[in-house]
CSV table of C-alpha atoms and ligand atoms in Angstrom, one decimal:
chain,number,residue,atom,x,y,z
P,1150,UNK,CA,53.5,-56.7,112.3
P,1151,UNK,CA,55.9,-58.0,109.9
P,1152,UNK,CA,59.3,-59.5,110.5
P,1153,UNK,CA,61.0,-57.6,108.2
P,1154,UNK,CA,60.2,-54.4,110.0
P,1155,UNK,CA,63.0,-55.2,112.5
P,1156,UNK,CA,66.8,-55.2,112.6
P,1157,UNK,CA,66.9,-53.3,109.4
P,1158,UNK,CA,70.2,-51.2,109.7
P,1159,UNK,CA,69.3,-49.5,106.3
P,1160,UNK,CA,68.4,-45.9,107.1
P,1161,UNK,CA,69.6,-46.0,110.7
P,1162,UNK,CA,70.9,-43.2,113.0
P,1163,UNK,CA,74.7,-42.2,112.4
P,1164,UNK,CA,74.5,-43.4,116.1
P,1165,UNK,CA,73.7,-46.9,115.4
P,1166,UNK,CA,76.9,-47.2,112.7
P,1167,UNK,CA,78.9,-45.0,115.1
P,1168,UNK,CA,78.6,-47.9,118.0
P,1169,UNK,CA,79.5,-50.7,115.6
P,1170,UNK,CA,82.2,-49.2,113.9
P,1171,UNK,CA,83.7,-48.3,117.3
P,1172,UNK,CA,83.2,-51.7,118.6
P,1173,UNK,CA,85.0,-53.2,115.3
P,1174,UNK,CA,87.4,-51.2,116.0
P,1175,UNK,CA,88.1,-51.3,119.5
P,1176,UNK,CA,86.7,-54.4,120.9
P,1177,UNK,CA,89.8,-57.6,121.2
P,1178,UNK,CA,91.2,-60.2,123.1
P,1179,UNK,CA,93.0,-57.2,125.4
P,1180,UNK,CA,90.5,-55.1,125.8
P,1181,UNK,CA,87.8,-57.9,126.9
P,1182,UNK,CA,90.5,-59.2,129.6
P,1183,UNK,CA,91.1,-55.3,131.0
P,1184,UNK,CA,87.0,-55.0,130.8
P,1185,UNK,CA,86.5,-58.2,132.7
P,1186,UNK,CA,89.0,-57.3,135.5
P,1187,UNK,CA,87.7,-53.7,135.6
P,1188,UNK,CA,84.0,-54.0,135.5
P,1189,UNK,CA,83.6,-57.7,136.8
P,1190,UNK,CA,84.8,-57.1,140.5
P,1191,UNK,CA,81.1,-57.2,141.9
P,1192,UNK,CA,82.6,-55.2,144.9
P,1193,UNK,CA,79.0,-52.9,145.4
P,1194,UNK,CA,75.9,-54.2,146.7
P,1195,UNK,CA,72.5,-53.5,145.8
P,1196,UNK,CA,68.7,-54.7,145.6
P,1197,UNK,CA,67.4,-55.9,142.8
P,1198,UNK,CA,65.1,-53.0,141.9
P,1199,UNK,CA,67.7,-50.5,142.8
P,1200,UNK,CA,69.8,-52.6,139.9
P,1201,UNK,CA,66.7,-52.4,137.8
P,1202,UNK,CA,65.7,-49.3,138.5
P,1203,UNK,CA,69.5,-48.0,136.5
P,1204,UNK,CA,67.6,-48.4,133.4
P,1205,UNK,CA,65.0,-46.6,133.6
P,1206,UNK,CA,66.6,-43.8,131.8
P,1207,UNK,CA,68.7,-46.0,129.4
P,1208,UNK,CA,68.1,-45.9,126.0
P,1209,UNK,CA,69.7,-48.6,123.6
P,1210,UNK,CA,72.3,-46.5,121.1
P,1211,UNK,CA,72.7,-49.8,119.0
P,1212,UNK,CA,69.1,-50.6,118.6
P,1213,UNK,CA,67.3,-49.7,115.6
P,1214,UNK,CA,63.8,-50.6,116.7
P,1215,UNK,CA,63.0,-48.5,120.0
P,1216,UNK,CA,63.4,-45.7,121.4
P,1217,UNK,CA,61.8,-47.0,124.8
P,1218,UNK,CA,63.3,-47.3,127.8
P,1219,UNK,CA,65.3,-50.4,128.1
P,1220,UNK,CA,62.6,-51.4,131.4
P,1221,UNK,CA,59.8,-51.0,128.9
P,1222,UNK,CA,61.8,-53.6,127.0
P,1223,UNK,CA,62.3,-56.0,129.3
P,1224,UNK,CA,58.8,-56.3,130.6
P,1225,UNK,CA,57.6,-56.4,127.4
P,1226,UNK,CA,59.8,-59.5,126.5
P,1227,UNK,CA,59.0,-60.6,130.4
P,1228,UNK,CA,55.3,-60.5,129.7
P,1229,UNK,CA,55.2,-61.8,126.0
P,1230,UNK,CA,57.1,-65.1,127.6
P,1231,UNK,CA,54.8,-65.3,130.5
P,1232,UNK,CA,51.2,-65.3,127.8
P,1233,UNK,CA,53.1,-67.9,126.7
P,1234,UNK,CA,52.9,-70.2,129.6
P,1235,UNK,CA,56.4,-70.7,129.4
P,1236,UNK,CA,58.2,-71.4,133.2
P,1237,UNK,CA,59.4,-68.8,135.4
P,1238,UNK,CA,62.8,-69.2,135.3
P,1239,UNK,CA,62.3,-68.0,131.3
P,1240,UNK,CA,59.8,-65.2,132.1
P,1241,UNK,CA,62.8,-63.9,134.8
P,1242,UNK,CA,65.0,-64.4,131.8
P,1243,UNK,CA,63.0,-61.9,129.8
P,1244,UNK,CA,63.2,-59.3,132.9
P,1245,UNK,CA,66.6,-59.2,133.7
P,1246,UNK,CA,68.3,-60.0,130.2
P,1247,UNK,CA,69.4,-56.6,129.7
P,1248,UNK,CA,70.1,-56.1,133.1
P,1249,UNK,CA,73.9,-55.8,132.0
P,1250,UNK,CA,73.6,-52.2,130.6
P,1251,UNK,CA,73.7,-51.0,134.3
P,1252,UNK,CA,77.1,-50.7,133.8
P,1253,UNK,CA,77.0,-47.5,132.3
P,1254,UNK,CA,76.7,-46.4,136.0
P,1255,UNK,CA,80.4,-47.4,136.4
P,1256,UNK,CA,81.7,-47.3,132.9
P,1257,UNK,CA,83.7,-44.1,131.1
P,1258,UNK,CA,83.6,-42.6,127.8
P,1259,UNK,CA,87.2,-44.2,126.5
P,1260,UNK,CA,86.2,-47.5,127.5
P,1261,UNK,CA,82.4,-47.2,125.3
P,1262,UNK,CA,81.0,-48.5,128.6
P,1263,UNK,CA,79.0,-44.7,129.3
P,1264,UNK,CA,75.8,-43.3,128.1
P,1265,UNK,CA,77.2,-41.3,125.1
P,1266,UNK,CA,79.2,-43.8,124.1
P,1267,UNK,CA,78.2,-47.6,124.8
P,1268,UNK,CA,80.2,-49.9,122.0
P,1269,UNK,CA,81.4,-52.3,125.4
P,1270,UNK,CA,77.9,-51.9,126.8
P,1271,UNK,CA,75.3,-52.5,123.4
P,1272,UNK,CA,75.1,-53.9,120.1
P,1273,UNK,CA,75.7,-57.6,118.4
P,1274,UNK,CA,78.8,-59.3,119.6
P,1275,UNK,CA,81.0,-61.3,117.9
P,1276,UNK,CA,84.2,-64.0,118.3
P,1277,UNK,CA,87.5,-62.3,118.8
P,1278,UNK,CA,90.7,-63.5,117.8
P,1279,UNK,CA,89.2,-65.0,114.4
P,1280,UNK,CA,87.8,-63.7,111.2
P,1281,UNK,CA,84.4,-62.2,111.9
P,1282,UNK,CA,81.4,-63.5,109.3
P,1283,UNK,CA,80.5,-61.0,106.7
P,1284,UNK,CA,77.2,-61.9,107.8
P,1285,UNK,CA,77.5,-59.6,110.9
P,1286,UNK,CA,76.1,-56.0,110.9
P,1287,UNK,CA,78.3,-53.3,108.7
P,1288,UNK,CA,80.5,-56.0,107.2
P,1289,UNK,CA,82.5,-53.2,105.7
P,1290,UNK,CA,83.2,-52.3,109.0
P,1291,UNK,CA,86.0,-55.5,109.6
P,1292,UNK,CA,88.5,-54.1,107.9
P,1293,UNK,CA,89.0,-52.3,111.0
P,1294,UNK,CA,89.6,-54.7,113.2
P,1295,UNK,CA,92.3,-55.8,114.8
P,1296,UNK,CA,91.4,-59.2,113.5
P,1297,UNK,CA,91.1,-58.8,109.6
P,1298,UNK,CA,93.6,-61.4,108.4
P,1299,UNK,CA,92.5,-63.9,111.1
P,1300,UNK,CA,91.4,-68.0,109.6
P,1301,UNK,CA,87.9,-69.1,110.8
P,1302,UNK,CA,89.4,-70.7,113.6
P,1303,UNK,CA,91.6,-68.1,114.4
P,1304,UNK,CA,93.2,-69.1,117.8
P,1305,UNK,CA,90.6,-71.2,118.3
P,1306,UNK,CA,90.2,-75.2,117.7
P,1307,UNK,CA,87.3,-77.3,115.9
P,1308,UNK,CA,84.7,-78.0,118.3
P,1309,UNK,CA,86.4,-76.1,121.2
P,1310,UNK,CA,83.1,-75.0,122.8
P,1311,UNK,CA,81.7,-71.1,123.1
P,1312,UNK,CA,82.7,-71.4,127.1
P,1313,UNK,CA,86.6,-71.6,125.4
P,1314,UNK,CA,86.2,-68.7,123.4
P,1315,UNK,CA,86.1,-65.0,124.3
P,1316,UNK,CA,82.7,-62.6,122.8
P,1317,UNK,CA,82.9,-58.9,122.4
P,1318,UNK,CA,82.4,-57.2,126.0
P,1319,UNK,CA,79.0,-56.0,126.7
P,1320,UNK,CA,76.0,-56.6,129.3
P,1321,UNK,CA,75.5,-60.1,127.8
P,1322,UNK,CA,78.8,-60.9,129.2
P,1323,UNK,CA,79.1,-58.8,132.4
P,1324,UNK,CA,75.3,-60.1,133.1
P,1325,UNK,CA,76.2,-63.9,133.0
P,1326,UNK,CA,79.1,-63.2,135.1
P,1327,UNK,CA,77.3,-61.2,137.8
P,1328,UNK,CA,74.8,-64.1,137.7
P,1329,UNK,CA,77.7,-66.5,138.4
P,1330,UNK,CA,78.7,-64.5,140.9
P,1331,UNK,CA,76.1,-64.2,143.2
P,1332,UNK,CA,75.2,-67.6,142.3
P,1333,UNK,CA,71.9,-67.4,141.3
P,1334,UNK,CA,70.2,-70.8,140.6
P,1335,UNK,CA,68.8,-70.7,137.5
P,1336,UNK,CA,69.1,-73.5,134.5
P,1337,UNK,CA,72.4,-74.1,132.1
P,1338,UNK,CA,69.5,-72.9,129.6
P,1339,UNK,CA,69.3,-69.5,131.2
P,1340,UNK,CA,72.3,-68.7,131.2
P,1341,UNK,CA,73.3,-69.5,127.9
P,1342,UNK,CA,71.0,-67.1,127.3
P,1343,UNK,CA,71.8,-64.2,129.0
P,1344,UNK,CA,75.6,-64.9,127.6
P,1345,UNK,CA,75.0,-65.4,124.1
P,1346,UNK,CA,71.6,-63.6,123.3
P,1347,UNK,CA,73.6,-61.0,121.7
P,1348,UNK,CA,75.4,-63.6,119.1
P,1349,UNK,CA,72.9,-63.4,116.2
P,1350,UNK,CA,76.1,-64.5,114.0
P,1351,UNK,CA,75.6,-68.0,116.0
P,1352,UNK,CA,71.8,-68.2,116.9
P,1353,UNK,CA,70.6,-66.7,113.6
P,1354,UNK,CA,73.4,-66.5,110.9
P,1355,UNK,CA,74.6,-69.8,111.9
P,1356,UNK,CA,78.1,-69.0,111.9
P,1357,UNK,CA,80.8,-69.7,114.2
P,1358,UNK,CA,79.2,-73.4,114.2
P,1359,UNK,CA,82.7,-75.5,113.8
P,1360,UNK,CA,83.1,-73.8,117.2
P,1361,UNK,CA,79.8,-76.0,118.7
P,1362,UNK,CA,80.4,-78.6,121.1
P,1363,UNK,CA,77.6,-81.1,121.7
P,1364,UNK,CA,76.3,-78.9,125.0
P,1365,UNK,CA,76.4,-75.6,122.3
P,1366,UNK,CA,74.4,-77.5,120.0
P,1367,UNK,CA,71.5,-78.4,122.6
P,1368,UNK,CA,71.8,-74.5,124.1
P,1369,UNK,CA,71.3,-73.2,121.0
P,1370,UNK,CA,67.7,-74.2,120.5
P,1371,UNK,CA,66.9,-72.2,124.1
P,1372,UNK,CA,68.9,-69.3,123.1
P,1373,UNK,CA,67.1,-68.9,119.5
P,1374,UNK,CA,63.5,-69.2,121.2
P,1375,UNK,CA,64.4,-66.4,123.8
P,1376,UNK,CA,65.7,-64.6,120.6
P,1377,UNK,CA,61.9,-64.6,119.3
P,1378,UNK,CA,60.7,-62.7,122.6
P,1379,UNK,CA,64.0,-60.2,122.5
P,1380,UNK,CA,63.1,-58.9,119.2
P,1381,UNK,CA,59.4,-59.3,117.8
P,1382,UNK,CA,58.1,-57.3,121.3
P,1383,UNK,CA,59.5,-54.4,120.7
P,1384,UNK,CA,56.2,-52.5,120.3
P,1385,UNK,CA,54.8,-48.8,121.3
P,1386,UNK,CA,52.0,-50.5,123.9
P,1387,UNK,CA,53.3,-49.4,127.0
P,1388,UNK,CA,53.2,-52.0,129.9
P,1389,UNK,CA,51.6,-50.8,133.2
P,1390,UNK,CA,55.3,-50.8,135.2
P,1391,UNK,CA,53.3,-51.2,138.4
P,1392,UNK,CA,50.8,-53.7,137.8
P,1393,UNK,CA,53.5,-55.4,136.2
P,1394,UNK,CA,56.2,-55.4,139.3
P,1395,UNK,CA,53.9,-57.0,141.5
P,1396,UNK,CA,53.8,-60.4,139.7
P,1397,UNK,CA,57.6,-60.1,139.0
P,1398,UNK,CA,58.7,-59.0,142.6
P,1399,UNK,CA,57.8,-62.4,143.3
P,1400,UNK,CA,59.6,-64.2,141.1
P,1401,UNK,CA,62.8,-61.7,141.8
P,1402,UNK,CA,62.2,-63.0,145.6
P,1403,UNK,CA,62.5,-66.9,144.2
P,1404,UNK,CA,65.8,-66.4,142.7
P,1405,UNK,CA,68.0,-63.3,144.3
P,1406,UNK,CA,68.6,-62.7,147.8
P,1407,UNK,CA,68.2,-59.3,149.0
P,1408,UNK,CA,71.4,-58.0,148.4
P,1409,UNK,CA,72.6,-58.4,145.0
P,1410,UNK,CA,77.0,-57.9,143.8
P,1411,UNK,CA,77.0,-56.0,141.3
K,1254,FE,FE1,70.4,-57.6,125.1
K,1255,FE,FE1,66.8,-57.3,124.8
C-alpha cells in the first residue's frame, strides 16, 4: 500500500468539503470558549467500555479513507503500535485516541458536535485567532473565516508555546481535557498526542512552528510517530474486537479507574 493512497481530498464526498467548510467557517476564539464550558463539564460518569462502546456506530464524516467504524480504527492503530513493541502507555494511546468523538452523544446539530453534522467533533484542526496556512485542507475555504486578514502571529507571540494558544474544538481537544480531568497518569508524550494529533499543519506541514517552544519542539517528534499509526492502518482487515479486548481490558485497568468523567 502506497502512501499516496491516503489523505487525498481530490474526489471526496460533498460530506468531506461540507465538514471543512463549516468548520472554516464556524470554528473561533468564541466558539471554542462556549464549546469548552459546554461540553468540558465532565459532570456524567461512566466505564471505560461503556465510553468506548459510543463509537461503535460512529463513522468519521471528515475522513476520506474509511468507512469503518471508528472502534475498528482504533484497534487497528492499537494493534499496529503494539507489533511494534512499542510501550503500553502508546499502544493505550492508539485505543482511546479518538475516544473524543463520544461527544456526539451530548452534542447538537447547530453546534457541528452531532452525528449529521460533526465540524466541532472531526476533521484537521487549526490555530485560531491567526492566518491559517494555505497548506491546510480546502485552502480556498479561509476566505471564510472569521480570521482572513489575521498576521502569522495573529494574537499570538514568537515562541509562545501550543499550551498558549487555542486549536479548533474537536475530540482532540475535549479528549486531552477529559484525560486531565480524571487525571489519568500517562506521559507529557501522550498527551501531546491526544491534543494535537489532529494538527497536520504543525506535525506534517510544519507550520505554525514560530509558535514552538523548546517542550513543542521535543513533543513533536512523539506526536509525528503516533501520526504514522493514525493514518497508514486504515485498512479493510477487520480485527477480531473480542480477542482484541481481552489484551486491552488490561491495560484500560492500569490506567483508568472504574468510573470514568466524561
Ligand atoms: Fe483523531
Ligand atoms: Fe485516528
Amino acid at each position: 500500500m502506497t502512501n499516496d493512497k491516503f489523505r487525498n481530498y481530490d474526489n471526496v464526498l460533498p460530506q468531506v468539503k461540507e465538514c471543512y467548510l463549516k468548520a472554516r467557517k464556524f470554528q473561533s476564539i468564541e466558539f471554542y470558549d462556549y464549546a469548552v464550558k459546554k461540553y468540558c463539564k465532565f459532570d456524567k460518569q461512566a466505564s471505560f467500555w461503556e465510553l468506548f462502546n459510543f463509537l461503535s456506530n460512529f463513522v468519521d464524516l471528515s475522513d476520506p479513507d474509511t468507512n469503518l467504524s471508528n472502534h475498528q480504527h482504533m484497534y487497528q492503530t492499537a494493534e499496529a503500535i503494539r507489533k511494534d513493541g512499542l510501550p503500553e502507555w502508546f499502544q493505550l494511546v492508539g485505543l482511546i485516541h479518538d475516544l473524543g468523538k463520544i461527544i456526539y452523544k451530548i452534542g447538537r446539530k447547530e453546534d457541528g458536535t452531532n452525528m449529521e453534522n460533526q465540524w466541532a467533533i472531526v476533521g484537521d484542526t487549526f490555530i485560531l485567532g491567526c492566518e491559517i496556512p494555505k497548506e491546510i485542507v480546502f485552502p480556498e475555504f479561509n476566505c471564510e473565516s472569521k480570521y482572513k486578514d489575521y498576521t502569522k502571529l495573529g494574537i499570538y507571540s514568537e515562541g509562545c508555546g501550543l499550551s498558549n494558544i487555542k486549536c479548533s474544538f474537536g475530540h482532540d481537544e475535549y479528549m486531552y481535557r477529559l484525560l486531565k480531568f480524571n487525571q489519568i497518569d500517562l506521559p507529557e508524550e501522550a498527551y501531546y498526542i491526544i491534543r494535537y494529533h489532529s494538527l497536520y499543519l504543525w506535525h506534517t506541514y510544519n507550520q505554525y512552528i514560530h509558535f514552538e517552544n523548546d517542550k513543542d519542539k521535543l513533543m513533536k517528534e512523539w506526536v509525528k510517530k503516533f501520526q504514522k499509526y493514525d493514518l497508514y492502518t486504515k485498512n479493510q482487515n477487520k480485527i477480531d474486537e473480542e480477542q482484541a479486548k481481552k489484551y486491552y481490558n488490561k491495560l484500560v485497568k492500569k490506567f483508568f479507574p472504574d468510573r470514568i468523567f466524561w
